[in-house]
Short mmCIF file of C-alpha atoms and ligand atoms in Angstrom, two decimals:
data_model
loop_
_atom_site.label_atom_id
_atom_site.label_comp_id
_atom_site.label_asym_id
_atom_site.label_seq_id
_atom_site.Cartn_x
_atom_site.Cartn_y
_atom_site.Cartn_z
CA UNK M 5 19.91 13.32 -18.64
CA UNK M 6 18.92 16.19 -16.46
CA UNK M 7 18.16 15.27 -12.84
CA UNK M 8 14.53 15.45 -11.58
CA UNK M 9 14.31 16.05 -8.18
CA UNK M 10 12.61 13.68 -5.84
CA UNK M 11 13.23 11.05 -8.82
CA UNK M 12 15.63 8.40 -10.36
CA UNK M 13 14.26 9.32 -13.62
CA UNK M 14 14.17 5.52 -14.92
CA UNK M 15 11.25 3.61 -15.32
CA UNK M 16 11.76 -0.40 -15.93
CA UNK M 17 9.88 -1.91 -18.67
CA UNK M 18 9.50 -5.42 -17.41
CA UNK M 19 8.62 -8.15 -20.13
CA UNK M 20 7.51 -11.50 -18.16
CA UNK M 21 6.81 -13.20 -21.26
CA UNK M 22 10.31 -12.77 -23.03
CA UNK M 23 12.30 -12.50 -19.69
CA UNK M 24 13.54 -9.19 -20.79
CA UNK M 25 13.63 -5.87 -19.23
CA UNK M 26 14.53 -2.39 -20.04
CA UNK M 27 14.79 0.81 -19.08
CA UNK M 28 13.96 3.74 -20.44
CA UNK M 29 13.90 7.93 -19.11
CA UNK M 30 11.14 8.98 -16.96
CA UNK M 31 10.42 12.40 -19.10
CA UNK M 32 10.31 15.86 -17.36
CA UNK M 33 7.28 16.16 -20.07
CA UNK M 34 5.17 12.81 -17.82
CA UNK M 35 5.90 14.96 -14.22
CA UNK M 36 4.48 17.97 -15.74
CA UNK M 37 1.49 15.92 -17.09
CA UNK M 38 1.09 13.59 -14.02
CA UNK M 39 2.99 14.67 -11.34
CA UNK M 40 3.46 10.97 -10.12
CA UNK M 41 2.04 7.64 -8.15
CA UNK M 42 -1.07 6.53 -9.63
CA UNK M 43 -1.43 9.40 -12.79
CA UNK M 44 1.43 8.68 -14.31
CA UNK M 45 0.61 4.94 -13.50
CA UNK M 46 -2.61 5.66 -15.68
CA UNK M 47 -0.50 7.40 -18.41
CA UNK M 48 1.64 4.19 -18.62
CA UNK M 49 -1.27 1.87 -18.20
CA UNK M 50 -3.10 3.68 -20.78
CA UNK M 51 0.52 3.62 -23.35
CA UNK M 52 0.71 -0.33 -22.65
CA UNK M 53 -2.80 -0.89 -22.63
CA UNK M 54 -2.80 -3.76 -25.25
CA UNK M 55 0.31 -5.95 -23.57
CA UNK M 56 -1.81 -7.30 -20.28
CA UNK M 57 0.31 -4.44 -18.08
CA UNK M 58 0.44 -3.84 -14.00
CA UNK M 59 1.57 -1.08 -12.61
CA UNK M 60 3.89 -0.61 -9.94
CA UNK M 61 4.97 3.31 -9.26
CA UNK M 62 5.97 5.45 -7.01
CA UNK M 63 4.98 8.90 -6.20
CA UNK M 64 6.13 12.21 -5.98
CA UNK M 65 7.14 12.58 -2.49
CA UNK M 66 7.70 9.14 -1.84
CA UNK M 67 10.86 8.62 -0.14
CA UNK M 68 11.94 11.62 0.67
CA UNK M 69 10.94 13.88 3.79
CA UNK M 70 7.98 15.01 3.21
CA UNK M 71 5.44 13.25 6.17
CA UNK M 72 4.19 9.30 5.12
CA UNK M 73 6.13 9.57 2.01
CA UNK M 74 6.16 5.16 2.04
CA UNK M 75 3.85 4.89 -0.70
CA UNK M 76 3.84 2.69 -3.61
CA UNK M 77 0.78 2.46 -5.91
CA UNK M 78 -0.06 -0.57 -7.91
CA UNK M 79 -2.44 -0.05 -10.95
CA UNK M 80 -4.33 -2.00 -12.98
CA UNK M 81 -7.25 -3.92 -13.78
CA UNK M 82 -9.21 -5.74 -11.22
CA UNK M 83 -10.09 -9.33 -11.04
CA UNK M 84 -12.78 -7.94 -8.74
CA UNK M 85 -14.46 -4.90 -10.00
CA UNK M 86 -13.36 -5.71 -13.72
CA UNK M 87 -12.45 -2.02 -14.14
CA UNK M 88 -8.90 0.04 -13.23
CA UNK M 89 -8.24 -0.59 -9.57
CA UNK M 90 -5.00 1.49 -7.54
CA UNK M 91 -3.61 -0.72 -4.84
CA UNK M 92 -1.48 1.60 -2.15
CA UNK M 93 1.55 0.02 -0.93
CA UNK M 94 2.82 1.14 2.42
CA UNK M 95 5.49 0.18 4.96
CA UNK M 96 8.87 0.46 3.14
CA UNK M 97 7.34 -0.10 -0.29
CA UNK M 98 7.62 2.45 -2.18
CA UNK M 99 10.92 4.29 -0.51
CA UNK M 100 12.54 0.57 -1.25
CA UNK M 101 11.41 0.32 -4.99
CA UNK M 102 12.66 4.34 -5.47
CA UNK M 103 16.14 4.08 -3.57
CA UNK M 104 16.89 0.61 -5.64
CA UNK M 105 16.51 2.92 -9.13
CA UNK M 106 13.30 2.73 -10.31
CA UNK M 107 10.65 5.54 -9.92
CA UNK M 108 8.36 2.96 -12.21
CA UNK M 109 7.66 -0.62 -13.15
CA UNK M 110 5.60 -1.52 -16.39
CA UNK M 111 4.97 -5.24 -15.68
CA UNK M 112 4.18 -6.62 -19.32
CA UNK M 113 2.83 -9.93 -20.67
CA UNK M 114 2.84 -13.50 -18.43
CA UNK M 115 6.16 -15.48 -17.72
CA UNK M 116 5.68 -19.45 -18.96
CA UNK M 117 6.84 -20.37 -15.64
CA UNK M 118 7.19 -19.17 -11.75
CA UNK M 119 9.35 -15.82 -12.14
CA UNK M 120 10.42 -13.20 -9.43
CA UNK M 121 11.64 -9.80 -10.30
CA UNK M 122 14.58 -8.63 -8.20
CA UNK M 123 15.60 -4.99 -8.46
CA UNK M 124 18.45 -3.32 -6.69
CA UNK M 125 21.41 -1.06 -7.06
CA UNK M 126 19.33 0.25 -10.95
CA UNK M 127 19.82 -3.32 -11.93
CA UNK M 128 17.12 -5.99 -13.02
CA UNK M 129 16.69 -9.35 -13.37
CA UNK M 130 13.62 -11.89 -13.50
CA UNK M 131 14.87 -15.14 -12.03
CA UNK M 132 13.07 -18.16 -11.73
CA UNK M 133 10.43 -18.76 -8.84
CA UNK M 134 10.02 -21.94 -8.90
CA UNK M 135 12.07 -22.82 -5.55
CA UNK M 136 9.11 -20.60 -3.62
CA UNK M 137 6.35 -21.67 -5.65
CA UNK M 138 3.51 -23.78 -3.51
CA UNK M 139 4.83 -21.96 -0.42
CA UNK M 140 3.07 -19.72 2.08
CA UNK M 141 3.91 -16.15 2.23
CA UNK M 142 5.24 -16.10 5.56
CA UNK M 143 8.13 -18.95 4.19
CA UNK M 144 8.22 -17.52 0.50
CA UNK M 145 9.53 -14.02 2.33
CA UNK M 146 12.26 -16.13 4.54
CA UNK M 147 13.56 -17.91 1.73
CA UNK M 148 13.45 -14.99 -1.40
CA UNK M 149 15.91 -13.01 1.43
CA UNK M 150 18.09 -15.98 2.01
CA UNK M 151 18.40 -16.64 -2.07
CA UNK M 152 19.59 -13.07 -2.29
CA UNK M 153 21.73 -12.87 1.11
CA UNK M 154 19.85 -9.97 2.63
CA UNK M 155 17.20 -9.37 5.54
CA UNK M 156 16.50 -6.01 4.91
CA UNK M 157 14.93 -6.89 1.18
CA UNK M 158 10.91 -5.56 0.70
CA UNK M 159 9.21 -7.96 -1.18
CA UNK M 160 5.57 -7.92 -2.93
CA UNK M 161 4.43 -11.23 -3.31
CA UNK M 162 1.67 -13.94 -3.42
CA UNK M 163 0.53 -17.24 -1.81
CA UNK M 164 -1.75 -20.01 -2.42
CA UNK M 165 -4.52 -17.69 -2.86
CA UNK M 166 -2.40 -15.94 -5.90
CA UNK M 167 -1.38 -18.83 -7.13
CA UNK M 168 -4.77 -20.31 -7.66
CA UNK M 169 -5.99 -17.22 -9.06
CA UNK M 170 -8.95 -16.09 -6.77
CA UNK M 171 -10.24 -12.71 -6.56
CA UNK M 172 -10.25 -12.57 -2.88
CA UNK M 173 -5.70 -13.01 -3.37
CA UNK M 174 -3.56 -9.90 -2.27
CA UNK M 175 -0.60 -8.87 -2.96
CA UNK M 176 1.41 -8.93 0.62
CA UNK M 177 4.02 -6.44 1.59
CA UNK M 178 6.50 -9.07 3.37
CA UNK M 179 4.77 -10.94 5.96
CA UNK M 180 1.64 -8.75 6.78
CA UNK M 181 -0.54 -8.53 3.72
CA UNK M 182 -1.39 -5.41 2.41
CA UNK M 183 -4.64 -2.75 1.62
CA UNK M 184 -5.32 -4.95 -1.30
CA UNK M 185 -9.07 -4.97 -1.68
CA UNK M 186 -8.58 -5.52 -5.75
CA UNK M 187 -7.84 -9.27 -6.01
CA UNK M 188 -4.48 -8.23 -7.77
CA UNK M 189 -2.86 -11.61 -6.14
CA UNK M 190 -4.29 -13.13 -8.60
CA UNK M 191 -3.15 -10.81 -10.82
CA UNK M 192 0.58 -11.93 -9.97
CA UNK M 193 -0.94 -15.99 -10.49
CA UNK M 194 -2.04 -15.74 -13.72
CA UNK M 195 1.02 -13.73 -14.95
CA UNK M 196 3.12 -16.42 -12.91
CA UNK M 197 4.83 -13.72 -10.96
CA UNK M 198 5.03 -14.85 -7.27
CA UNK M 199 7.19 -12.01 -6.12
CA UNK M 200 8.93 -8.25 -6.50
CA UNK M 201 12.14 -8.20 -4.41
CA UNK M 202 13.92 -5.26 -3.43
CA UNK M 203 16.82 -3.81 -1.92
CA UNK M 204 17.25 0.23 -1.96
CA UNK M 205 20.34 1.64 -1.22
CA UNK M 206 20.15 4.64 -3.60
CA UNK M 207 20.00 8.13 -2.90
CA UNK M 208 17.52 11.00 -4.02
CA UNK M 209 18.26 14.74 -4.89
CA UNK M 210 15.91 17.29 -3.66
CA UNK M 211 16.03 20.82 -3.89
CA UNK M 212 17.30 22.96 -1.29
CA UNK M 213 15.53 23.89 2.24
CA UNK M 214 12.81 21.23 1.35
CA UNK M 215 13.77 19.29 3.90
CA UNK M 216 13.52 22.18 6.70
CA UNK M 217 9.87 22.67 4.92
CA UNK M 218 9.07 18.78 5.67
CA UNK M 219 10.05 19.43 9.40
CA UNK M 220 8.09 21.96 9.94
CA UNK M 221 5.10 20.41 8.53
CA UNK M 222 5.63 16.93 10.08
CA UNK M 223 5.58 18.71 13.56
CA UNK M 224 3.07 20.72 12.51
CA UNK M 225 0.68 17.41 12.42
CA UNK M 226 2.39 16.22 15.22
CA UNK M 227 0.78 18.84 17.48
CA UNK M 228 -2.30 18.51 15.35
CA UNK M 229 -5.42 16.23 14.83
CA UNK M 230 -3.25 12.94 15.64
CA UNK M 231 -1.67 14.54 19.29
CA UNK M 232 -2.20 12.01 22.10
CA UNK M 233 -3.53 9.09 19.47
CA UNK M 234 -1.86 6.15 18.24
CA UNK M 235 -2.82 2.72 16.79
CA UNK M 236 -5.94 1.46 15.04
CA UNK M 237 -7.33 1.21 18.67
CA UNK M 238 -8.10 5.15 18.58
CA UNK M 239 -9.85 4.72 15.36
CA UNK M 240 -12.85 2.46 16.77
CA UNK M 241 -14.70 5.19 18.37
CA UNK M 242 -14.38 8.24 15.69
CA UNK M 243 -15.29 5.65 13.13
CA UNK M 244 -18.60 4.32 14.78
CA UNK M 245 -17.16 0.43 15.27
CA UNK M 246 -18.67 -1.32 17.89
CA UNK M 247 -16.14 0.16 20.93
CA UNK M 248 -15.65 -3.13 22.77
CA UNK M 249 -13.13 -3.74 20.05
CA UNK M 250 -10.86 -1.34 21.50
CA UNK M 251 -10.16 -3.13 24.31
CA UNK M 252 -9.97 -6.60 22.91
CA UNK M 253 -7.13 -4.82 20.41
CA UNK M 254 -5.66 -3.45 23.83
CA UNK M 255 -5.17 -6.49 25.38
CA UNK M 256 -3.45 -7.86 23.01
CA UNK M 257 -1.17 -5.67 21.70
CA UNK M 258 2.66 -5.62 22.50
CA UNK M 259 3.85 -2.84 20.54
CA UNK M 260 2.76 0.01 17.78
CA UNK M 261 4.78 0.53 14.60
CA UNK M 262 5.24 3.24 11.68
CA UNK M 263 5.95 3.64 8.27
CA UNK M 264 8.51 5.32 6.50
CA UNK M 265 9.00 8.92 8.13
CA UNK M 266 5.22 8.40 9.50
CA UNK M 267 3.68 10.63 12.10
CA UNK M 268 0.92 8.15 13.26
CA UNK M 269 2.38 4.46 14.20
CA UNK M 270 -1.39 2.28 13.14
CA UNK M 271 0.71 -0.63 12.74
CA UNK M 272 -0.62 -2.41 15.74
CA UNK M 273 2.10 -5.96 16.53
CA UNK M 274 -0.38 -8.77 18.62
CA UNK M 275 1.31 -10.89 20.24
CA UNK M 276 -0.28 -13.89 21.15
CA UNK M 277 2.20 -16.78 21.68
CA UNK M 278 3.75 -14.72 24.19
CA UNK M 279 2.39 -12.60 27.01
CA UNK M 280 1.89 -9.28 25.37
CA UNK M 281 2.87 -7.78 28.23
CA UNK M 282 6.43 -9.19 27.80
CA UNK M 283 8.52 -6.47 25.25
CA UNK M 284 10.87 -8.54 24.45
CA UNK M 285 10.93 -11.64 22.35
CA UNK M 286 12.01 -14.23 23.92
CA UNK M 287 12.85 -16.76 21.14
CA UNK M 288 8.79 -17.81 20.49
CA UNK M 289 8.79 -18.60 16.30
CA UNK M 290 6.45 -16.26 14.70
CA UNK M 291 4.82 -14.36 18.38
CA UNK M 292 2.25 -12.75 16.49
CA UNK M 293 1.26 -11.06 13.71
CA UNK M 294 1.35 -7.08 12.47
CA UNK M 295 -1.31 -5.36 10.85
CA UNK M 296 -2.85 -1.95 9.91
CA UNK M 297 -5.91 -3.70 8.42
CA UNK M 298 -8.97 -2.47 10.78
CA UNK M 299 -11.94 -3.54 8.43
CA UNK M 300 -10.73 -7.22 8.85
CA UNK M 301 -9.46 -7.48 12.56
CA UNK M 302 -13.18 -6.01 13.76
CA UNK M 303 -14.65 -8.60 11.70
CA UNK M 304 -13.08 -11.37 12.84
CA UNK M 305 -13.60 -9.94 16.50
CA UNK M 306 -17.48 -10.02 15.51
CA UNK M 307 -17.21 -13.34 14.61
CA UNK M 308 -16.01 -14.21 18.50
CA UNK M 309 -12.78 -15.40 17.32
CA UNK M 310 -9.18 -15.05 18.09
CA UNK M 311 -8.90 -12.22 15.62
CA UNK M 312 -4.93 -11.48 15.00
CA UNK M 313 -4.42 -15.57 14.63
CA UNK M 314 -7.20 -15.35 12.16
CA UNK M 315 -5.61 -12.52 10.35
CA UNK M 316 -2.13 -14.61 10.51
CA UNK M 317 -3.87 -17.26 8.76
CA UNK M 318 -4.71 -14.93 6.02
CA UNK M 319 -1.62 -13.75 5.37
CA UNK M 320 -0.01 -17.12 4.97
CA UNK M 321 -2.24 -17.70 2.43
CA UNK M 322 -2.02 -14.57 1.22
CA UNK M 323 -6.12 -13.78 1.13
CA UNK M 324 -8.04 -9.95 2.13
CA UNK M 325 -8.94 -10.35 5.42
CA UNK M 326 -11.63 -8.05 5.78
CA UNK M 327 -13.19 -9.98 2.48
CA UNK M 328 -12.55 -13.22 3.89
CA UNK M 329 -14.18 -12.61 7.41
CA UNK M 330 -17.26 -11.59 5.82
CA UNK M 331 -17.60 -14.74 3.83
CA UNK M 332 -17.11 -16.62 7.05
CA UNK M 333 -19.69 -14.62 8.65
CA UNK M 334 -22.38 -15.72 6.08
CA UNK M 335 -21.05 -19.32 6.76
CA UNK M 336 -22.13 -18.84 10.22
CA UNK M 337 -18.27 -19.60 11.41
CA UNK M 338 -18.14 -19.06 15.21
CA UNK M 339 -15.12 -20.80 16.10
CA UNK M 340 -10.94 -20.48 15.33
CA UNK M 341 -10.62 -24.20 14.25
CA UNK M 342 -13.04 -23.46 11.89
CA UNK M 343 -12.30 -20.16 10.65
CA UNK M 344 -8.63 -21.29 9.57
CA UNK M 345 -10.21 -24.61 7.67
CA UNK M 346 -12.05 -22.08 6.05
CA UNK M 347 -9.94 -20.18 5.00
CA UNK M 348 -7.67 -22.34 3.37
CA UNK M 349 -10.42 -23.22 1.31
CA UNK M 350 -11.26 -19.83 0.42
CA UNK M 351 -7.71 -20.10 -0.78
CA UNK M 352 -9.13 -21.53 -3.81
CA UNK M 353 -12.58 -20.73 -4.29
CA UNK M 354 -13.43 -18.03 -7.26
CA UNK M 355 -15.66 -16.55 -4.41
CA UNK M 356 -15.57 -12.67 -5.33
CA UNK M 357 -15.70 -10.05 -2.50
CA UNK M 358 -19.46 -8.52 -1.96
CA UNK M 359 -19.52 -4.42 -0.97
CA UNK M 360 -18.21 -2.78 1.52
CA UNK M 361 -15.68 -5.08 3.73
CA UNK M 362 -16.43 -2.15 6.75
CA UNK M 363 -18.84 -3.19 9.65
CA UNK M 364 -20.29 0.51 9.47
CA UNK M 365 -22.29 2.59 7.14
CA UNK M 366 -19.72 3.62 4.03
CA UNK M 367 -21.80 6.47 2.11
CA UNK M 368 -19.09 6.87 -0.92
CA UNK M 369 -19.74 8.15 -5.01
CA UNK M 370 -18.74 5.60 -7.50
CA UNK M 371 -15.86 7.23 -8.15
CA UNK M 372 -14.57 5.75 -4.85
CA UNK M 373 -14.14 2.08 -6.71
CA UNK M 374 -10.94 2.61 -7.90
CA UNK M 375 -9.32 3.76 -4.52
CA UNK M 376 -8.66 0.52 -1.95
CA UNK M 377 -11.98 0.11 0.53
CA UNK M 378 -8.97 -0.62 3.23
CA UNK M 379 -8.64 3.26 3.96
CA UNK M 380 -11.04 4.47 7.02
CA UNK M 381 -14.12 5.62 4.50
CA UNK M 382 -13.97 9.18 6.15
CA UNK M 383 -11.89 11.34 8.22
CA UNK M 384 -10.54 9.93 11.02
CA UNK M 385 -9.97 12.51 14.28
CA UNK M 386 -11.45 15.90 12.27
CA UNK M 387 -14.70 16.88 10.85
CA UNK M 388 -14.28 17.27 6.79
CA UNK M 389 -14.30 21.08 7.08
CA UNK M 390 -11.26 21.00 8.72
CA UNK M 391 -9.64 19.61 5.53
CA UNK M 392 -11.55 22.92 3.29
CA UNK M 393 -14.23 20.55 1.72
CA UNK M 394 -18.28 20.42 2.33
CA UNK M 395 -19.24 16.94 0.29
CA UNK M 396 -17.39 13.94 3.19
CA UNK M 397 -17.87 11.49 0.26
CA UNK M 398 -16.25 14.46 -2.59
CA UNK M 399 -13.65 14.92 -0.54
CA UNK M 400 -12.53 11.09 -0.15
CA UNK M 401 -12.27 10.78 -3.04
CA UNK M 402 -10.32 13.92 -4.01
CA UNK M 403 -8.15 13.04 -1.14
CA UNK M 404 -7.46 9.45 -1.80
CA UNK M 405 -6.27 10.90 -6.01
CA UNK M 406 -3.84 13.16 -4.13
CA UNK M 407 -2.06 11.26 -1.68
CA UNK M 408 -2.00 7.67 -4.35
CA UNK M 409 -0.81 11.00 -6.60
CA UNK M 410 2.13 12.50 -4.11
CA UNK M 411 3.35 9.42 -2.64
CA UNK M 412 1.37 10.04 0.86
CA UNK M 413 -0.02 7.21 3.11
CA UNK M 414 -4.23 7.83 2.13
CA UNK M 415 -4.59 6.50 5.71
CA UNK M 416 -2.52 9.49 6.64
CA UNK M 417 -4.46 11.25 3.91
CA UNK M 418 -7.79 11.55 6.19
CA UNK M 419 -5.61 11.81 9.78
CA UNK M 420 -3.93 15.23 8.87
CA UNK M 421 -5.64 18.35 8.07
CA UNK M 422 -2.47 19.96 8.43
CA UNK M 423 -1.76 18.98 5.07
CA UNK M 424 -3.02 21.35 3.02
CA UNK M 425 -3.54 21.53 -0.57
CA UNK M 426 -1.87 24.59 -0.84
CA UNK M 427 1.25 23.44 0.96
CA UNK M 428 1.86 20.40 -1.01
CA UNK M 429 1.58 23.01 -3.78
CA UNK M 430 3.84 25.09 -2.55
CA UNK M 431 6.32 22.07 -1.44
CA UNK M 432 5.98 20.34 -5.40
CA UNK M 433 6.96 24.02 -6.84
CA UNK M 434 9.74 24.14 -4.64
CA UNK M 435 11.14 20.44 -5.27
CA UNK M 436 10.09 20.49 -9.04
CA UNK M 437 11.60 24.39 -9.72
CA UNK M 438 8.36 24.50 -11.18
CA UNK M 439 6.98 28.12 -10.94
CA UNK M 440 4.40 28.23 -12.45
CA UNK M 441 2.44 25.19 -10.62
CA UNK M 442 -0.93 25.83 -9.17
CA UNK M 443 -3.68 24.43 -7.25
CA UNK M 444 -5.68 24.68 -10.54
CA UNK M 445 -2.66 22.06 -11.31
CA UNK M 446 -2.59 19.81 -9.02
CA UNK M 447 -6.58 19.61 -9.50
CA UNK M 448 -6.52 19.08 -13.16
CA UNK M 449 -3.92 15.84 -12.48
CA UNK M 450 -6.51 14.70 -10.48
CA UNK M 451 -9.33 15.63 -12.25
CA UNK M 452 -7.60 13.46 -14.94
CA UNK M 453 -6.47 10.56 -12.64
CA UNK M 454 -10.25 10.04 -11.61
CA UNK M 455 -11.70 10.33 -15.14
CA UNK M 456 -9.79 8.38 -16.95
CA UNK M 457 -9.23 5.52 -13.95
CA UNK M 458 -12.88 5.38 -14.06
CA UNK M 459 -13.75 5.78 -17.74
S1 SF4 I 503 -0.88 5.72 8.97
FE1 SF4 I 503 -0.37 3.56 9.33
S2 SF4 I 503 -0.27 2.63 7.26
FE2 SF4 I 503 -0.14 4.87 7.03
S3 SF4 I 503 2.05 5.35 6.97
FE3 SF4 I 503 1.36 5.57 9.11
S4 SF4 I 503 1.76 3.57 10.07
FE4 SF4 I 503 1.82 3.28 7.84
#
């Protein structure tokens, strides 16, 4: 098989309800169609349509150099809207699912029991579950490592929330949950599948002076929009959220983290069973909690509670914060005792999420439904005309397609004008050896992506 650059060329072919999988060529002819990430998730959704199929992909870029090249993009349908949802997986995600051999999961059919797929070194195997099955996230993580000897292993997995089916269950990355706003936890219940593991230690080819290009780009945005910001604290004000926030997140903070090869740390560690103030950890189990999830922290702050140990509580359960601190507002829930009772109830209540999960005005098309409502609903630091577009709520969209498309963070997607359309052009030409591809391209892979994600 001829190498594709940026790829491993294999996509698995998963098949919970026989325990087998397979794998079979990712074709030149599917980049040229899709590209990667969510479009050639839809192509694959769209081939396995009638089996009950999930999606778990990675994009073009993703784990190379190109800047916030972490992402993984789960597709499929949504317990919550009922139509195609595309989850975006960040953190080590996607460059862990690529390096271990697999550009592409098809996730097929339900197991008959608690399964896990592990992936590593291009091998496969779905193992029984049932040894993590009942457990919280937070343990679940601890002990899938131990079983395969290895701290450094990413997992996607569930809790109670996923286990019991409810829409408001997300799929965590590790510990910390994830920008789940599609209920696809419970997705992973009802097929029985409690966890992905994996463990990348493969390499990628990519073509020659790309990774000079990447350099030059990432310090491009360096000196850019995102110069002299960092954290979710420097998104309160540019996003209209009630600006006391930003000091409660202050205070509490010990330490900002990034992605893969990301630009902007938003990954904001509290600490909060330890002075924040102290750096290092002095021995405290579980000090706090990490998260880049900004809809659901400023609710819980509104709701006069301790928000990070709220958000801790959520991911143990493995519930959408932002979601779940909205229900408790209509509850009336003013206190942290309270909130966490309620929330492990939530863990099993068929309550579906209601709107918009941000505490500000979100003016976005329909089209917007099938993108996570965990990505800032505008541009963060830079009016939309600094990204070339005139419609904010056009643009959002378009710009959500291409980074779920290239493998980019979408939170990095609205930070970085920088990144041009034109320059990923010119970057996928250069990787791909593929002359003759266009903006007119790249727009009719998205153009595709939305339609048929939304048909
Ligand atoms: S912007 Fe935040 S979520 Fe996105 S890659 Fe950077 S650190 Fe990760």
């Amino acid at each position: 098989m001829e190498t594709i650059n940026n790829y491993t060329g294999n996509i698995l072919i998963a098949d919970l309800a026989s325990g087998e999988c397979e794998t079979e060529e990712l074709s030149q002819e599917l980049v040229e169609k899709a590209l990667g990430g969510a479009a050639i998730n839809m192509e694959l959704y769209e081939q396995y349509k009638d089996r009950d199929p999930l999606i778990l992909g990675t994009g073009f870029f993703t784990a190379t150099f190109f800047p916030c090249s972490c992402l993984a993009v789960l597709t499929g349908k949504s317990p919550v809207t009922g139509a195609i949802g595309h989850v975006p997986l960040t953190w080590q995600v996607g460059v862990e699912l690529k390096l271990s051999g697999f550009d592409f999961v098809v996730l097929l059919g339900a197991a008959d029991k608690p399964v896990r797929l592990w992936l590593h070194d291009g091998l496969s195997d779905i193992n029984e579950s049932q040894d993590v099955w009942g457990k919280d996230v937070w343990e679940s993580v601890d002990k899938i490592r131990e079983a395969y000897g290895d701290d450094m292993i990413q997992t996607l997995l569930i809790g109670k929330a996923g286990e019991n089916k409810v829409p408001l269950a997300q799929v965590s990355e590790n510990y910390w949950g994830s920008k789940d706003s599609f209920g696809f936890g419970a997705v992973f219940g009802a097929k029985n599948l409690k966890a992905i593991a994996m463990r990348g230690l493969g390499a990628l080819e990519v073509a020659e002076g790309f990774f000079q290009k990447c350099i030059e780009l990432k310090n491009e945005i360096l000196n850019g929009a995102i110069k002299g910001k960092s954290g979710l604290k420097d998104f309160i004000a540019p996003l209209g959220i009630d600006t006391s926030i930003k000091a409660k997140i202050e205070s509490a903070t010990h330490r900002l983290n990034a992605c893969y090869n990301c630009p902007y740390p938003c990954y904001t560690f509290f600490k909060y069973r330890e002075a924040p103030s102290v750096m290092a950890q002095t021995g405290v189990a579980d000090p706090g909690c990490l998260t880049s999830g900004l809809a659901g922290l400023t609710r819980f702050y509104m709701l006069g509670i301790d928000a990070p140990r709220a958000m801790e509580k959520c991911f143990k359960v493995g519930l959408q914060p932002a979601a779940a601190a909205q229900i408790l507002e209509k509850k009336g829930i003013k206190d942290l005792a309270a909130a966490e009772a309620a929330l492990d109830a939530l863990a099993s209540d068929p309550v579906k999420p209601e709107g918009s999960t941000w505490p500000i005005a979100v003016n976005l098309p329909p089209a917007a439904s099938i993108f996570s409502s965990a990505i800032p609903p505008k541009p963060v630091f830079s009016p939309v005309s600094d990204f070339g577009a005139q419609d904010a709520g056009q643009f959002w969209v378009r710009r959500q397609a291409l980074a779920y498309t290239i493998g980019m963070c979408p939170i990095c997607a609205v930070l970085t004008p920088e990144v041009s359309t034109e320059k990923i052009v010119e970057l996928v030409r250069m990787s791909a050896e593929w002359d003759d591809f266009s903006v007119d391209k790249l727009n009719s892979i998205l153009d595709n992506l939305i339609a048929k994600s939304s048909g």
